[in-house]
mmCIF file of N, CA, C and O in Angstrom:
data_model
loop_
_atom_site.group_PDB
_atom_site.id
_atom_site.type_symbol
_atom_site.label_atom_id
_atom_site.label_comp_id
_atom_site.label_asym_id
_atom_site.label_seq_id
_atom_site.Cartn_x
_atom_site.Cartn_y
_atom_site.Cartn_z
ATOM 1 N N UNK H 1 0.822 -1.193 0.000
ATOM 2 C CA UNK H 1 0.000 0.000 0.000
ATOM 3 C C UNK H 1 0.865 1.256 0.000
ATOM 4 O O UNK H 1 0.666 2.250 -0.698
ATOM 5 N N UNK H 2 1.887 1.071 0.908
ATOM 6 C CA UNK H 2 3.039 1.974 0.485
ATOM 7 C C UNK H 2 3.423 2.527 -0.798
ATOM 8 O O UNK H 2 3.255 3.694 -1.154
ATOM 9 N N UNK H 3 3.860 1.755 -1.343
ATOM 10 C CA UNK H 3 4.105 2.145 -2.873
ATOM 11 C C UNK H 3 2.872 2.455 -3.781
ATOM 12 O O UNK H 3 3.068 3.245 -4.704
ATOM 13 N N UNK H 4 1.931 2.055 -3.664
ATOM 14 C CA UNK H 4 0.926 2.751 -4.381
ATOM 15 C C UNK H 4 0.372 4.057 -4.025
ATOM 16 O O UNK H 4 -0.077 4.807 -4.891
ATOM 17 N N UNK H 5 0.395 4.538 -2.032
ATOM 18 C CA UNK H 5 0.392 6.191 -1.791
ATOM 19 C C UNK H 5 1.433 6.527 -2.635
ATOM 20 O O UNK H 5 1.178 7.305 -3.555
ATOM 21 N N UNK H 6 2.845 5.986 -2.474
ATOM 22 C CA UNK H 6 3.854 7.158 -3.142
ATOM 23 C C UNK H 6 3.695 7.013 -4.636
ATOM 24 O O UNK H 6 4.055 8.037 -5.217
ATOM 25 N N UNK H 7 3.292 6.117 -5.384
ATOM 26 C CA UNK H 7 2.985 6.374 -6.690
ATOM 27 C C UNK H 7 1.318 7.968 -6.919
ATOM 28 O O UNK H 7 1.094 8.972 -7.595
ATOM 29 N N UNK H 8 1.042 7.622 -6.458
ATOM 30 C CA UNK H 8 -0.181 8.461 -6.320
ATOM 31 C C UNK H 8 0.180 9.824 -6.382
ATOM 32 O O UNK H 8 -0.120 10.779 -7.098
ATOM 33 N N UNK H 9 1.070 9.582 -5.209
ATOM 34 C CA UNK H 9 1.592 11.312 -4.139
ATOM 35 C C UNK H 9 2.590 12.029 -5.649
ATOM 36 O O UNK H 9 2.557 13.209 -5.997
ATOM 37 N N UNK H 10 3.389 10.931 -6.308
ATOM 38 C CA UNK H 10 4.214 11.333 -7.051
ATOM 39 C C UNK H 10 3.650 11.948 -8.387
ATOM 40 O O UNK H 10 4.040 12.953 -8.982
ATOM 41 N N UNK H 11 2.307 10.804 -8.802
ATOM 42 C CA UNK H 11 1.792 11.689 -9.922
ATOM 43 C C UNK H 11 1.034 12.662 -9.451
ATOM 44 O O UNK H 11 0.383 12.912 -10.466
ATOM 45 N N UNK H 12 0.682 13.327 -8.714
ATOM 46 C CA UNK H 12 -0.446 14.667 -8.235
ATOM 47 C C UNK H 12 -1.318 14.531 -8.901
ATOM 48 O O UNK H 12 -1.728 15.268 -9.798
ATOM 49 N N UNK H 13 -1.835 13.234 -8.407
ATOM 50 C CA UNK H 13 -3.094 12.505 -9.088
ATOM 51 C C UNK H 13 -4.008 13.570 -9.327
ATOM 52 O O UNK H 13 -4.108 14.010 -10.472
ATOM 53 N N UNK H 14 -4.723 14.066 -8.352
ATOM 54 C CA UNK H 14 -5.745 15.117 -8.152
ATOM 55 C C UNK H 14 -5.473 16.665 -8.444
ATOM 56 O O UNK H 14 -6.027 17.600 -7.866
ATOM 57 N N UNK H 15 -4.083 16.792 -9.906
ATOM 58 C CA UNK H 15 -3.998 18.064 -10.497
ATOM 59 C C UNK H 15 -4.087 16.894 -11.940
ATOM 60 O O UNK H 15 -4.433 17.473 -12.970
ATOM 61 N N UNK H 16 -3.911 15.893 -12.047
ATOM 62 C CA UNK H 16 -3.890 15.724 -13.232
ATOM 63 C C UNK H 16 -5.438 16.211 -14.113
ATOM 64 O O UNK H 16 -6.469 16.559 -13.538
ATOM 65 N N UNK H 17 -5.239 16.113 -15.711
ATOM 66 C CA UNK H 17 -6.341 16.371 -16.768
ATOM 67 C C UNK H 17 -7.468 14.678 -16.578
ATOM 68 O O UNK H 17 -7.132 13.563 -16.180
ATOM 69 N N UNK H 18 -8.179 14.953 -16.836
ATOM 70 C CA UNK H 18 -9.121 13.708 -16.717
ATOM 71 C C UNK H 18 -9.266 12.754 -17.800
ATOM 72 O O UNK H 18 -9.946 11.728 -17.779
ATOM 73 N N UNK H 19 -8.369 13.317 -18.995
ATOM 74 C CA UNK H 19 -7.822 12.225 -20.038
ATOM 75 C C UNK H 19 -6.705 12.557 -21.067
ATOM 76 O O UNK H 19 -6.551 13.560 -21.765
ATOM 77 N N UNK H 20 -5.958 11.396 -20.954
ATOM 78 C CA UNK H 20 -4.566 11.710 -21.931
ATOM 79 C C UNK H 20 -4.761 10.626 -22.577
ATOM 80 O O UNK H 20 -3.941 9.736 -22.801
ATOM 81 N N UNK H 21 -6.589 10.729 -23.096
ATOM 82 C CA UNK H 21 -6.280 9.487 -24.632
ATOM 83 C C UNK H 21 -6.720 10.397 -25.583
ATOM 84 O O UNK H 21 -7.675 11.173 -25.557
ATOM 85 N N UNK H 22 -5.605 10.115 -26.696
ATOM 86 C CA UNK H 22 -5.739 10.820 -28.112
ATOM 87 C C UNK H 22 -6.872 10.242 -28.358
ATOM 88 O O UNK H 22 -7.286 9.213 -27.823
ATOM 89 N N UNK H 23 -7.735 11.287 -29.681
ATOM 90 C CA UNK H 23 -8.817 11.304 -30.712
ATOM 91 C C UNK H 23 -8.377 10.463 -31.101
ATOM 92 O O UNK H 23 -9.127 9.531 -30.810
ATOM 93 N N UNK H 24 -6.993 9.865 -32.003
ATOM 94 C CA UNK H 24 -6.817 8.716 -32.851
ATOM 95 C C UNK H 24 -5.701 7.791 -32.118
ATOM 96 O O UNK H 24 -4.493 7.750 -32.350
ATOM 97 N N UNK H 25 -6.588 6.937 -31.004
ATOM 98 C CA UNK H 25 -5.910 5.961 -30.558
ATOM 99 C C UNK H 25 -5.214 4.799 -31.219
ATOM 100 O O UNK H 25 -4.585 3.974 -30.556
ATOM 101 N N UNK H 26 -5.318 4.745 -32.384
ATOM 102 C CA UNK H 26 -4.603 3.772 -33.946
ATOM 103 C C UNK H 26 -4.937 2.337 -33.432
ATOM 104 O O UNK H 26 -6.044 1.839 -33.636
ATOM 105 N N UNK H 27 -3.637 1.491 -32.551
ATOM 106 C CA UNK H 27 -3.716 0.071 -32.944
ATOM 107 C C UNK H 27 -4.204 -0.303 -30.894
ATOM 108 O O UNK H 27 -4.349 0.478 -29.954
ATOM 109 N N UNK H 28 -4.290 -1.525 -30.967
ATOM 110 C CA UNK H 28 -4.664 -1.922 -29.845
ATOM 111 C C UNK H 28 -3.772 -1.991 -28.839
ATOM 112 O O UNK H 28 -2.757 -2.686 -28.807
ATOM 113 N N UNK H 29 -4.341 -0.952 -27.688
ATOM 114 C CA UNK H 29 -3.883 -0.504 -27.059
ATOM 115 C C UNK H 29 -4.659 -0.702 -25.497
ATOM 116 O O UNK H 29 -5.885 -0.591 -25.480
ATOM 117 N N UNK H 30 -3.916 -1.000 -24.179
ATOM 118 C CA UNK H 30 -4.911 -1.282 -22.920
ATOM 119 C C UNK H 30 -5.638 0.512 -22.738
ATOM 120 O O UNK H 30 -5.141 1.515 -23.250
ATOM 121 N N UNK H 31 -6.470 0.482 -22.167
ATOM 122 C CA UNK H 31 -7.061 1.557 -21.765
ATOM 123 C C UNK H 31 -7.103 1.948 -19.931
ATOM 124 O O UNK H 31 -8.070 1.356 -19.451
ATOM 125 N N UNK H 32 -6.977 2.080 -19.754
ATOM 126 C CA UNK H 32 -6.779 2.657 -18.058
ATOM 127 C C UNK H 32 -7.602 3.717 -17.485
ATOM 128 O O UNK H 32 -7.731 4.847 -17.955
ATOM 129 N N UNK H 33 -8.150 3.252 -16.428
ATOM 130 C CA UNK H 33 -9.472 4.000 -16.173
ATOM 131 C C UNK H 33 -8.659 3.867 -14.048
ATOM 132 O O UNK H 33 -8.856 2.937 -13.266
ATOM 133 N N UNK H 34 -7.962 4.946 -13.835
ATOM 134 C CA UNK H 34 -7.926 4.916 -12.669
ATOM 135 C C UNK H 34 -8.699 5.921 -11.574
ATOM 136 O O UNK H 34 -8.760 7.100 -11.925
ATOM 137 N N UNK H 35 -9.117 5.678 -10.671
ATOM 138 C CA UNK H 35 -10.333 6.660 -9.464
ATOM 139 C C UNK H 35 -9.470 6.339 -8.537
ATOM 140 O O UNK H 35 -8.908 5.288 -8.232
ATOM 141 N N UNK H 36 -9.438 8.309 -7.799
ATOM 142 C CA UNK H 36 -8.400 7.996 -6.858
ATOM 143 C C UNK H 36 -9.515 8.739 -5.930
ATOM 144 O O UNK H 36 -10.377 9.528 -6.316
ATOM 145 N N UNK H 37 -9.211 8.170 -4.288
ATOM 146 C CA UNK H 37 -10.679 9.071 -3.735
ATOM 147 C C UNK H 37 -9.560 9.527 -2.396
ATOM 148 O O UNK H 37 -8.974 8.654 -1.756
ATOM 149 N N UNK H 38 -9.382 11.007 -2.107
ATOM 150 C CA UNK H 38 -8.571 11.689 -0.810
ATOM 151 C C UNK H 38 -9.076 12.749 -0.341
ATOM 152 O O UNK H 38 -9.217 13.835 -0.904
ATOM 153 N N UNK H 39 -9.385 12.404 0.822
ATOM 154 C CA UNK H 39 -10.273 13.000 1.822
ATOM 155 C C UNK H 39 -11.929 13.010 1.355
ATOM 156 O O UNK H 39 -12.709 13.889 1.724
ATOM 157 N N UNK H 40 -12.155 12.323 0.827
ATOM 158 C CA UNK H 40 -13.412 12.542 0.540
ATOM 159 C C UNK H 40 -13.771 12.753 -1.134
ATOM 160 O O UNK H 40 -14.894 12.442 -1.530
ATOM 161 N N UNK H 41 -12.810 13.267 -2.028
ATOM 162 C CA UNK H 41 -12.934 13.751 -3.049
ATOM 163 C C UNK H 41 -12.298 13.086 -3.648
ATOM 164 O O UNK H 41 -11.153 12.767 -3.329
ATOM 165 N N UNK H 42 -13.119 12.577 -5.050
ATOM 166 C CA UNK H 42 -12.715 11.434 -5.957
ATOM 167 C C UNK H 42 -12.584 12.249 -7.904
ATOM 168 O O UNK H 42 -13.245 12.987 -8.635
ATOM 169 N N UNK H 43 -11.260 11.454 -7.930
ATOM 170 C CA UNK H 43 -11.048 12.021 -9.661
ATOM 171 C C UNK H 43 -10.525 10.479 -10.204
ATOM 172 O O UNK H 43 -10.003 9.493 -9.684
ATOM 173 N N UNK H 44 -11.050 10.939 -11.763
ATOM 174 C CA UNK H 44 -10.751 10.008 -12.895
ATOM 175 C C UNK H 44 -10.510 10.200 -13.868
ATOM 176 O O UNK H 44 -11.072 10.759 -14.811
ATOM 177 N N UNK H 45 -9.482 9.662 -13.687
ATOM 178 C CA UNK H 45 -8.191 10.210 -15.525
ATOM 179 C C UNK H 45 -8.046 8.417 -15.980
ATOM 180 O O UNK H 45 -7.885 7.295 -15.500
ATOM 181 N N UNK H 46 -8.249 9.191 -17.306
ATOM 182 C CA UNK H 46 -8.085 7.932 -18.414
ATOM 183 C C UNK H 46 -6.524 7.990 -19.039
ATOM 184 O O UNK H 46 -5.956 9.005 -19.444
ATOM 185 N N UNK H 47 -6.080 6.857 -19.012
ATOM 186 C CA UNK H 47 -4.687 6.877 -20.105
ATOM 187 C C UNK H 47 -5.013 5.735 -20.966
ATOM 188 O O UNK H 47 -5.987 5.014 -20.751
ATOM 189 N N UNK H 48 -4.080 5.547 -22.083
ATOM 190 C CA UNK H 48 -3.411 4.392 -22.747
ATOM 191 C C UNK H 48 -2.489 4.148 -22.702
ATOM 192 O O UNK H 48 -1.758 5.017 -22.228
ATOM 193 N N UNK H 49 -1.977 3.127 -23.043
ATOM 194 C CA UNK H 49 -0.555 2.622 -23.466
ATOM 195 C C UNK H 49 0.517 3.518 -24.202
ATOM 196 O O UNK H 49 0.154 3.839 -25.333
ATOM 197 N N UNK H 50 1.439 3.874 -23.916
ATOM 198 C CA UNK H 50 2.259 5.057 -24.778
ATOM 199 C C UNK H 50 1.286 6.063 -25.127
ATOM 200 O O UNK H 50 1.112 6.105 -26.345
ATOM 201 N N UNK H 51 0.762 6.685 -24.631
ATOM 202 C CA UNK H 51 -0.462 8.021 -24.667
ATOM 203 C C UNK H 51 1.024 9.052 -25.300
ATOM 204 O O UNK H 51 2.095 8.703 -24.803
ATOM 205 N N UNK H 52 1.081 9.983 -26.103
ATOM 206 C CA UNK H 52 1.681 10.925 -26.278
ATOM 207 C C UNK H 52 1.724 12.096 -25.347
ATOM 208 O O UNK H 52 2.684 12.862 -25.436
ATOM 209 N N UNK H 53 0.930 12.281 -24.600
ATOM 210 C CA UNK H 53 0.417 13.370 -23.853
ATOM 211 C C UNK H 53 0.373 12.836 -22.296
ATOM 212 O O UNK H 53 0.516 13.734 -21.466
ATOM 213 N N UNK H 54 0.208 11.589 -21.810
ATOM 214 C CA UNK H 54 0.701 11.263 -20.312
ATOM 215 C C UNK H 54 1.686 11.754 -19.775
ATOM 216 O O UNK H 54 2.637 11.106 -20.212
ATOM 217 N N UNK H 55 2.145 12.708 -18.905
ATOM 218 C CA UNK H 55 2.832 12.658 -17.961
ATOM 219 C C UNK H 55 3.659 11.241 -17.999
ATOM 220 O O UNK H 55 3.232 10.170 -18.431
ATOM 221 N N UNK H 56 4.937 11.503 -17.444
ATOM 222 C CA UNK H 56 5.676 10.148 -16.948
ATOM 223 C C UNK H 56 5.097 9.578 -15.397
ATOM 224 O O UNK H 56 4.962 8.454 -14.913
ATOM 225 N N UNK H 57 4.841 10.968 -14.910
ATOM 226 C CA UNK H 57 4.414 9.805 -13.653
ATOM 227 C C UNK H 57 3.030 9.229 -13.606
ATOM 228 O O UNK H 57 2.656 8.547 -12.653
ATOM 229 N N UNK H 58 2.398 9.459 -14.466
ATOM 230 C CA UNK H 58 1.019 9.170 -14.543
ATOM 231 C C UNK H 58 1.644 7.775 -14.892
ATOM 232 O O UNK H 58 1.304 6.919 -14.075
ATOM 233 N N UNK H 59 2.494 7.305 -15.918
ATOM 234 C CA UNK H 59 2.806 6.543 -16.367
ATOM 235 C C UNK H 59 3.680 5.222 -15.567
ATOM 236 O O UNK H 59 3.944 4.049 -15.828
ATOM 237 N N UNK H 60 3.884 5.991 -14.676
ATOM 238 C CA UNK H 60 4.937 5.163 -13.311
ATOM 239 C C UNK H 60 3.894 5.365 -12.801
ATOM 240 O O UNK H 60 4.531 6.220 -12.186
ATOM 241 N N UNK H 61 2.801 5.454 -12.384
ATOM 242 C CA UNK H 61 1.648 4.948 -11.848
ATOM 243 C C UNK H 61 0.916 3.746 -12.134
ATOM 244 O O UNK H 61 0.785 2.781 -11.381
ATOM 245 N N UNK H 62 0.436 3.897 -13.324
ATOM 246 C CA UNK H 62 -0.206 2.464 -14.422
ATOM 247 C C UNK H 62 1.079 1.412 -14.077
ATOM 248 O O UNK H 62 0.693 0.262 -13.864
ATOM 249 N N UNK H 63 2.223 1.573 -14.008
ATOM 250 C CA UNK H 63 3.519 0.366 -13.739
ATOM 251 C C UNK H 63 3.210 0.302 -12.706
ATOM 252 O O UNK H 63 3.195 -0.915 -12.523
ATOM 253 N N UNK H 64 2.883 0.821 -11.678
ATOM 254 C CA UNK H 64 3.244 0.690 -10.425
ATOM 255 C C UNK H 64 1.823 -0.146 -10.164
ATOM 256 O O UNK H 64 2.104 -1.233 -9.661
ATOM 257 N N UNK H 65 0.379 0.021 -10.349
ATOM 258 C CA UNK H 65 -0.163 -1.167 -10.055
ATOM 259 C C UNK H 65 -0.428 -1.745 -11.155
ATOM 260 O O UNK H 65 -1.461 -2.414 -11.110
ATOM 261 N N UNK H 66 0.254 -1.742 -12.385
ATOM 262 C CA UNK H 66 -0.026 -3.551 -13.232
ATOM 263 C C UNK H 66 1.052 -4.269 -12.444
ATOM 264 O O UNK H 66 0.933 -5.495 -12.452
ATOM 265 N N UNK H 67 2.516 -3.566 -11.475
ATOM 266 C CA UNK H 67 3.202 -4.420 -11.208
ATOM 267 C C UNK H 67 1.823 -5.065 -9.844
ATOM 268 O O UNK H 67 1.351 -6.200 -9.900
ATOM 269 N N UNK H 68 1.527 -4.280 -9.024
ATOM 270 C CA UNK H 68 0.865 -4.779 -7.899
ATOM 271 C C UNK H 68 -0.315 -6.125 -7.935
ATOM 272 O O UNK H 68 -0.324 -7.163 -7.274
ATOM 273 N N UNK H 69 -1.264 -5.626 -8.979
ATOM 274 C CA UNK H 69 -1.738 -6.936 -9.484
ATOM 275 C C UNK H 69 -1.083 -7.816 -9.862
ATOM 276 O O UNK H 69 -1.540 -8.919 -9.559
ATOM 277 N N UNK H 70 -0.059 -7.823 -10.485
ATOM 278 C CA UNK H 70 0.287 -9.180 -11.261
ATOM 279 C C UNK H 70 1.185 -10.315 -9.905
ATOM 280 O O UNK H 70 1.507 -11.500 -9.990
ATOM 281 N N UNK H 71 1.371 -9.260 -8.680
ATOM 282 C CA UNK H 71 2.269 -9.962 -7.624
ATOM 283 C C UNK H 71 1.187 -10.393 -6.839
ATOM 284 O O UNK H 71 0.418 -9.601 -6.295
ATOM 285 N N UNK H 72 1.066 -11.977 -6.732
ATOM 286 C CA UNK H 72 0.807 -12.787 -5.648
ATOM 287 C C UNK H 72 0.381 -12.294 -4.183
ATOM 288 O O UNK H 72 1.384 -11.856 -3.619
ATOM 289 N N UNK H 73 -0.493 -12.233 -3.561
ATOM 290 C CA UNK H 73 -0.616 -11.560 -1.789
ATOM 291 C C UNK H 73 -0.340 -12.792 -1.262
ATOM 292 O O UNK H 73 -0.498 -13.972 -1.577
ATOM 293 N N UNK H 74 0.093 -12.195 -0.420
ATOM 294 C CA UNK H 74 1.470 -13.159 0.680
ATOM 295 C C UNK H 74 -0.229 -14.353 1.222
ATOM 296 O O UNK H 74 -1.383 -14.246 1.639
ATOM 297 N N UNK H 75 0.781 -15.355 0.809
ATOM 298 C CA UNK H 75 -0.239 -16.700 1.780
ATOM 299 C C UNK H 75 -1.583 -17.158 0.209
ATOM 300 O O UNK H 75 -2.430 -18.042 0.083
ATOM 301 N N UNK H 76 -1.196 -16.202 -0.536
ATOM 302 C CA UNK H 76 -1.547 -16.458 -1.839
ATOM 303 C C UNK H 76 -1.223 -17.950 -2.491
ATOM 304 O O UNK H 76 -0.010 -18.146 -2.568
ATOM 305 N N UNK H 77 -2.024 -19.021 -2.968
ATOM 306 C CA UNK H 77 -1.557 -19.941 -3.829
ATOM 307 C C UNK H 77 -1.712 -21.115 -3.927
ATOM 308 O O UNK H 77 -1.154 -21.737 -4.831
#
């Protein structure tokens, strides 16, 4: 949970734009729909995959939980 506050804290989730998907998204691409809710107040920004217009940390965000899902919870298996 750690690393996902500081991924959060790092992108300034709650200044980001509410979408960095291009008009011509071209070939198949994941879509990302993240809701972040602090203190009470909830935002939702869309990305894609290599978005031209994402922020990097928006982007070290989406890494930071596809890594979290894809890892096992302890006692998992």
């Amino acid at each position: 949970m750690a690393e996902l506050t500081a991924a959060v804290r790092a992108a300034n989730f709650m200044s980001l734009e509410d979408s960095y998907v291009p008009k011509d998204s071209c070939c198949d691409r994941y879509l990302y729909e993240i809701t972040v809710t602090i203190g009470g107040h909830s935002k939702t920004v869309r990305t894609i995959d290599a978005s031209p217009t994402a922020p990097a940390e928006l982007t070290q965000l989406v890494d930071t939980l596809n890594q979290l899902v894809a890892t096992p919870s302890p006692g998992a298996g």
